[in-house]
Amino acid sequence: MQCPRCLPQVGTSWSRIQGPKLGGPAIMRMLLSPSSAPGARSIFILGRMLHPAGRLCSKTSLLSSLPLLCRSFARYQGGFQESASQPSSTRPGQMTLRNVASSDAIQKHRKSLSVWFSHQPNEERQFGPSFSLDTIHVDPVIRESSLEEILKPSPDLTILNQLQSPCSRTISLQNLFDADACGQQVKNVVLYGTVGTGKSTLIKKMVVDWCHGRLPRFELVIPFSCEDLSQSNVPISLRRLITKKYLHLKNVVPLLGSTNLKMLIILNGMERLNLDFRLSGTELCCDPSEAVPPSAIVVNLLRKYLLPEASIIVTTRPSAVRRIPSKYVGRYAEICGFSNTNLQKQYFQMRLSQPGCDGSGSSSNSDERDNLVEMLSRNLERHNQIAAACFLPSYCWLVCTTLHFLYFTKSVPPSQTLTGIYTSFLRLNFSGEILDSTDTTKVSMMKYVAKTVGKLAHEGVMSRQTSFSDEDLQKCFEMEMKTEGELNLLNVFRTDVFRFFLTPCVQTGKEHTFVFTIPAMQEYLAALYVVLGEKKTLMQRVGKEVSEVISKVSEDVTLVLSVVSKVLPLRILPLLFGLLKMFPRFFNRLSGKDRDTIARTMAVEMFKEEDYFNDDVLDQINSSILGVEGPLHHPDEAPDDEVFELFPIFMGGLLSRRNRALLEQLGCSIKNLAAFEIANAMKKTMIRNSRKWLPPSELMDYFVFLHEFQSERFTAEAIRSLRAINLSSIKMTSLKCSILASVMGTTSHEVEELNLSSCHLDVSSLQTLFPVLLRCRKLHLQLNSLGPEACREIRDLLLHDKCVVSTLRLSDNPVTEQGAKYLAEAIAGNRSLTHLSLLHTSLGNQGLEVITQHLAQNQHLKELDVGYNSVTDEAALGLVEVAKRHATLKEVHLYFNDISDEGKRALHALRRDRDGVQVLVFLTVGTDVSDYWAFILSVVKKNLPNWDRERVQQHLSLLLQDLECSSRQTSNPWKKAKFLRVENEVKKMLVKIQQGTL
């Protein structure tokens, strides 16, 4: 007999195989019908089919031919007649087809599916209100495959898997049901791909396209989730199943199988079903009204025995493809993901360039978004490793979500954390996933990953290793295998999941090693491995198993002992009872020590001194995605030491309540009691280490850790001991400002000093940090490009009734005259400020005059620095006159201003003991060296990188002339020696400035 796909197509009308029972043990039922050839007839006998030529056909041939032959039967009133006798002009099927296609039920079905499949998870809504699957989608590459390619042995871990290259046999989603190479119409399509390639998203897009009329090939689409179908084995008919899932199709369902309705059935996630295509395992069923188990419905649909006219698309993982016999598959298609960087760039452009994705609701920040996309595109072109990771659309999503978290903080929920992003990422890909549905253990896929890949990740973190050889992989995956089931699970993992986490290294010289697809994923899985308690000694593992066994039988044994003790007064029974309960108690103590070890590991990794001067972790994440601008390392150059500072932060983040709830959905349970005990165990160590001096980057990491931990009580106790916070030179992005405000907001204690100099602050940063700044006594905001708008926020800060700021340094900010107006209002109304530095803030004469006018209303200011502001005599002398009458002002800094010789002489004559104010203008005071000469020169050294060097040289030359003039006016050898010393310091600075070494 011919292959079923090559048989002539017979009529579409068909009926249940039904007829009178004939006597005799061999012949149970016999039906006659016309064949496709005139005059030919077939006789069906139980279990066998008799060919018109007289040959008996096998059961397999019978099964293959049944669907096609059954369609040739027609039943009418009064008996069976040949279908050819019915006039073609009055075919009721076509009339019904037109009615069904335009029916309200199908239109309602379209709308219902459109709404359902357009729903986005919470993680997707952050990309802006205009983001939807209907309008924004990048189709992954789909490659036509064959069973021979699928059945090839998967490459061993010792063989290098080359990066995917563009393939020639690509096929679009709309052409999956086109005729095959033999010209036969394809009815069944198997669409397979590893985890993360986008199978479910592609199916969602396919359904949405049909709902909006972009898939005209089909008049009705019915999607099923195989995970849903696998939840019950209760027999149900296909018609009842459809109406149960889609009630609005109840008027359409009776017509199924009796019309030429072009229907597509989608079976998503076939690996969740245990399908048996043997006749002994799944009986034949061609009646849509007959109740059979859901798996039997799927099998008969694929056999083309049930609804043979329907097209079917099945999605599955590679390991489950062979569960469907190839004779029932018309086309195999593999989802290859984004196999070129152009698709990746298109995806990033769509995700990150949506209006409103930054939370502003407008396109005002489009330049920033475009710049972000451009930086990412350049890094994809020059950094092959991240391009290799982005072959998987899932990792493109992770990259976009991480960038969105780092840059568009306004649209991110306050409770969002980096750990939460990675946990949500794994939930979207692995939620409810069983590694192998045919395995009796039903082990969660994520639990298996945590035990195996997590172990590899942890060993890499402990040894500061990011690339892994074949031996490393075999040690983690194969060393502890003892049973056939474990080997089968490993084979499924290697086929379906391995490439999701590990990928061949593209770095020159390391082609035969593997690295984690995203570097931070290694630290996340290592943290998960530790927090889940998988890192155990042999004694702990054996103890846990024995304890569980004893705990299970202890209740029954206790009941027996209690009964026996009433009959026989044996003194040994209480002893046996005590011994029975001793081991579980002993094991609980070991478990407590294990949690102490987790807490100690977290604290030690958090405060490693060798990581003190690295970038903070958020900058490290940003650099790993966008790259570092500038020259790259030469391939032969030894790389820097690997940094794993995210590892302890992820450990803390995984203990948060929200992440534990997500992990529970992945089959990775962390009990509340365990999290509570770990937190208590690490509290003392964390607080003790945080009291030590920490560099700014390490302190920022500490704040990130506390934010990820998401425990207000724990954070409050940890922060209460921090009195001085130095975050100078940290690029305080909106995210870091939000983290600092969130962490500091858990307490209300005053902070002695907060140093935010050179932190790239802006107006929005000050608004975010406003509650924190109110509580700081000494506030350093110099070198932040804070302009007039920022000065308005500072005015509101200083005029707030809860403000405790006593020292404010705004040096090297473009305050200008407009900003001076806001600051003058703040000076007049503030009651806490005693020291104000406006050094090099472009005040000019007008700005200084505004401040002078409001200075008299202030009763608390003790020191005012307005040096290097292009101030001339009139403005300077006006300020000094007001300062003389001020009740508390004792020092005014006017050095490096444009003061004439006449003004210098007037200022030289001032004395604190007589005039009540000390004016710092020169390095000399009459015929003596000023007590502030070292202070003035130190200010010059510290600010020289941000000042105009030529102007600084001019001012230093004037100071040198003043020193030489004052030295000539004194005959005291001690004073001359002091003058000579200061002159030498000034000359050295001038030489270094000219040489460019200072």
PDB file of C-alpha atoms in Angstrom, residues 798-884:
ATOM      1  CA  LEU A 798      16.894  74.403  53.592  1.00  0.00           C
ATOM      2  CA  LEU A 799      13.535  76.038  54.294  1.00  0.00           C
ATOM      3  CA  HIS A 800      11.923  72.774  55.423  1.00  0.00           C
ATOM      4  CA  ASP A 801      11.028  72.796  59.112  1.00  0.00           C
ATOM      5  CA  LYS A 802      12.702  69.391  59.647  1.00  0.00           C
ATOM      6  CA  CYS A 803      15.995  70.319  57.953  1.00  0.00           C
ATOM      7  CA  VAL A 804      19.088  69.744  60.137  1.00  0.00           C
ATOM      8  CA  VAL A 805      21.767  70.582  57.533  1.00  0.00           C
ATOM      9  CA  SER A 806      24.535  72.612  59.202  1.00  0.00           C
ATOM     10  CA  THR A 807      27.267  72.318  56.550  1.00  0.00           C
ATOM     11  CA  LEU A 808      26.498  72.528  52.830  1.00  0.00           C
ATOM     12  CA  ARG A 809      29.175  72.359  50.158  1.00  0.00           C
ATOM     13  CA  LEU A 810      28.099  73.292  46.636  1.00  0.00           C
ATOM     14  CA  SER A 811      31.542  73.969  45.172  1.00  0.00           C
ATOM     15  CA  ASP A 812      32.124  73.563  41.441  1.00  0.00           C
ATOM     16  CA  ASN A 813      28.455  73.624  40.433  1.00  0.00           C
ATOM     17  CA  PRO A 814      27.033  76.046  37.814  1.00  0.00           C
ATOM     18  CA  VAL A 815      24.807  77.880  40.284  1.00  0.00           C
ATOM     19  CA  THR A 816      24.971  81.232  38.386  1.00  0.00           C
ATOM     20  CA  GLU A 817      23.041  84.373  39.302  1.00  0.00           C
ATOM     21  CA  GLN A 818      19.637  82.681  38.935  1.00  0.00           C
ATOM     22  CA  GLY A 819      20.589  79.893  41.309  1.00  0.00           C
ATOM     23  CA  ALA A 820      22.007  82.468  43.730  1.00  0.00           C
ATOM     24  CA  LYS A 821      18.527  83.991  44.066  1.00  0.00           C
ATOM     25  CA  TYR A 822      17.103  80.681  45.301  1.00  0.00           C
ATOM     26  CA  LEU A 823      20.036  80.160  47.658  1.00  0.00           C
ATOM     27  CA  ALA A 824      19.688  83.708  49.014  1.00  0.00           C
ATOM     28  CA  GLU A 825      16.069  82.965  49.948  1.00  0.00           C
ATOM     29  CA  ALA A 826      17.243  79.784  51.663  1.00  0.00           C
ATOM     30  CA  ILE A 827      19.984  81.643  53.594  1.00  0.00           C
ATOM     31  CA  ALA A 828      17.466  84.206  54.822  1.00  0.00           C
ATOM     32  CA  GLY A 829      14.969  81.672  56.145  1.00  0.00           C
ATOM     33  CA  ASN A 830      17.164  78.764  57.273  1.00  0.00           C
ATOM     34  CA  ARG A 831      17.822  78.132  60.982  1.00  0.00           C
ATOM     35  CA  SER A 832      20.343  75.271  60.891  1.00  0.00           C
ATOM     36  CA  LEU A 833      23.034  76.171  58.323  1.00  0.00           C
ATOM     37  CA  THR A 834      26.387  77.326  59.766  1.00  0.00           C
ATOM     38  CA  HIS A 835      28.875  76.608  56.940  1.00  0.00           C
ATOM     39  CA  LEU A 836      28.152  77.257  53.254  1.00  0.00           C
ATOM     40  CA  SER A 837      30.648  76.762  50.421  1.00  0.00           C
ATOM     41  CA  LEU A 838      29.886  78.333  47.026  1.00  0.00           C
ATOM     42  CA  LEU A 839      33.435  78.073  45.705  1.00  0.00           C
ATOM     43  CA  HIS A 840      33.642  78.265  41.905  1.00  0.00           C
ATOM     44  CA  THR A 841      29.900  78.421  41.262  1.00  0.00           C
ATOM     45  CA  SER A 842      29.831  81.227  38.645  1.00  0.00           C
ATOM     46  CA  LEU A 843      28.061  83.681  40.936  1.00  0.00           C
ATOM     47  CA  GLY A 844      29.635  86.854  39.565  1.00  0.00           C
ATOM     48  CA  ASN A 845      29.024  90.235  41.121  1.00  0.00           C
ATOM     49  CA  GLN A 846      25.252  90.134  40.697  1.00  0.00           C
ATOM     50  CA  GLY A 847      24.895  86.710  42.299  1.00  0.00           C
ATOM     51  CA  LEU A 848      27.041  87.735  45.256  1.00  0.00           C
ATOM     52  CA  GLU A 849      25.077  90.957  45.667  1.00  0.00           C
ATOM     53  CA  VAL A 850      21.826  88.998  45.883  1.00  0.00           C
ATOM     54  CA  ILE A 851      23.288  86.794  48.610  1.00  0.00           C
ATOM     55  CA  THR A 852      24.630  89.886  50.412  1.00  0.00           C
ATOM     56  CA  GLN A 853      21.168  91.466  50.455  1.00  0.00           C
ATOM     57  CA  HIS A 854      19.636  88.437  52.223  1.00  0.00           C
ATOM     58  CA  LEU A 855      22.593  87.709  54.506  1.00  0.00           C
ATOM     59  CA  ALA A 856      21.503  90.158  57.157  1.00  0.00           C
ATOM     60  CA  GLN A 857      18.299  88.149  57.765  1.00  0.00           C
ATOM     61  CA  ASN A 858      20.334  85.096  58.693  1.00  0.00           C
ATOM     62  CA  GLN A 859      21.322  84.617  62.338  1.00  0.00           C
ATOM     63  CA  HIS A 860      23.230  81.317  62.274  1.00  0.00           C
ATOM     64  CA  LEU A 861      25.796  81.285  59.442  1.00  0.00           C
ATOM     65  CA  LYS A 862      29.435  81.156  60.655  1.00  0.00           C
ATOM     66  CA  GLU A 863      31.438  80.568  57.448  1.00  0.00           C
ATOM     67  CA  LEU A 864      30.817  81.564  53.833  1.00  0.00           C
ATOM     68  CA  ASP A 865      33.078  80.581  50.927  1.00  0.00           C
ATOM     69  CA  VAL A 866      32.545  82.504  47.674  1.00  0.00           C
ATOM     70  CA  GLY A 867      36.044  82.123  46.248  1.00  0.00           C
ATOM     71  CA  TYR A 868      36.805  81.831  42.527  1.00  0.00           C
ATOM     72  CA  ASN A 869      33.574  83.513  41.381  1.00  0.00           C
ATOM     73  CA  SER A 870      34.894  86.449  39.282  1.00  0.00           C
ATOM     74  CA  VAL A 871      33.955  88.875  42.052  1.00  0.00           C
ATOM     75  CA  THR A 872      35.384  92.435  41.893  1.00  0.00           C
ATOM     76  CA  ASP A 873      36.061  95.065  44.564  1.00  0.00           C
ATOM     77  CA  GLU A 874      32.608  96.566  45.007  1.00  0.00           C
ATOM     78  CA  ALA A 875      30.776  93.260  45.501  1.00  0.00           C
ATOM     79  CA  ALA A 876      33.525  91.861  47.731  1.00  0.00           C
ATOM     80  CA  LEU A 877      33.708  94.933  49.969  1.00  0.00           C
ATOM     81  CA  GLY A 878      29.918  95.065  50.153  1.00  0.00           C
ATOM     82  CA  LEU A 879      29.838  91.490  51.422  1.00  0.00           C
ATOM     83  CA  VAL A 880      32.550  92.234  53.976  1.00  0.00           C
ATOM     84  CA  GLU A 881      30.667  95.247  55.308  1.00  0.00           C
ATOM     85  CA  VAL A 882      27.562  93.107  55.911  1.00  0.00           C
ATOM     86  CA  ALA A 883      29.719  90.371  57.439  1.00  0.00           C
ATOM     87  CA  LYS A 884      31.142  92.856  59.941  1.00  0.00           C
TER      88      LYS A 884
END
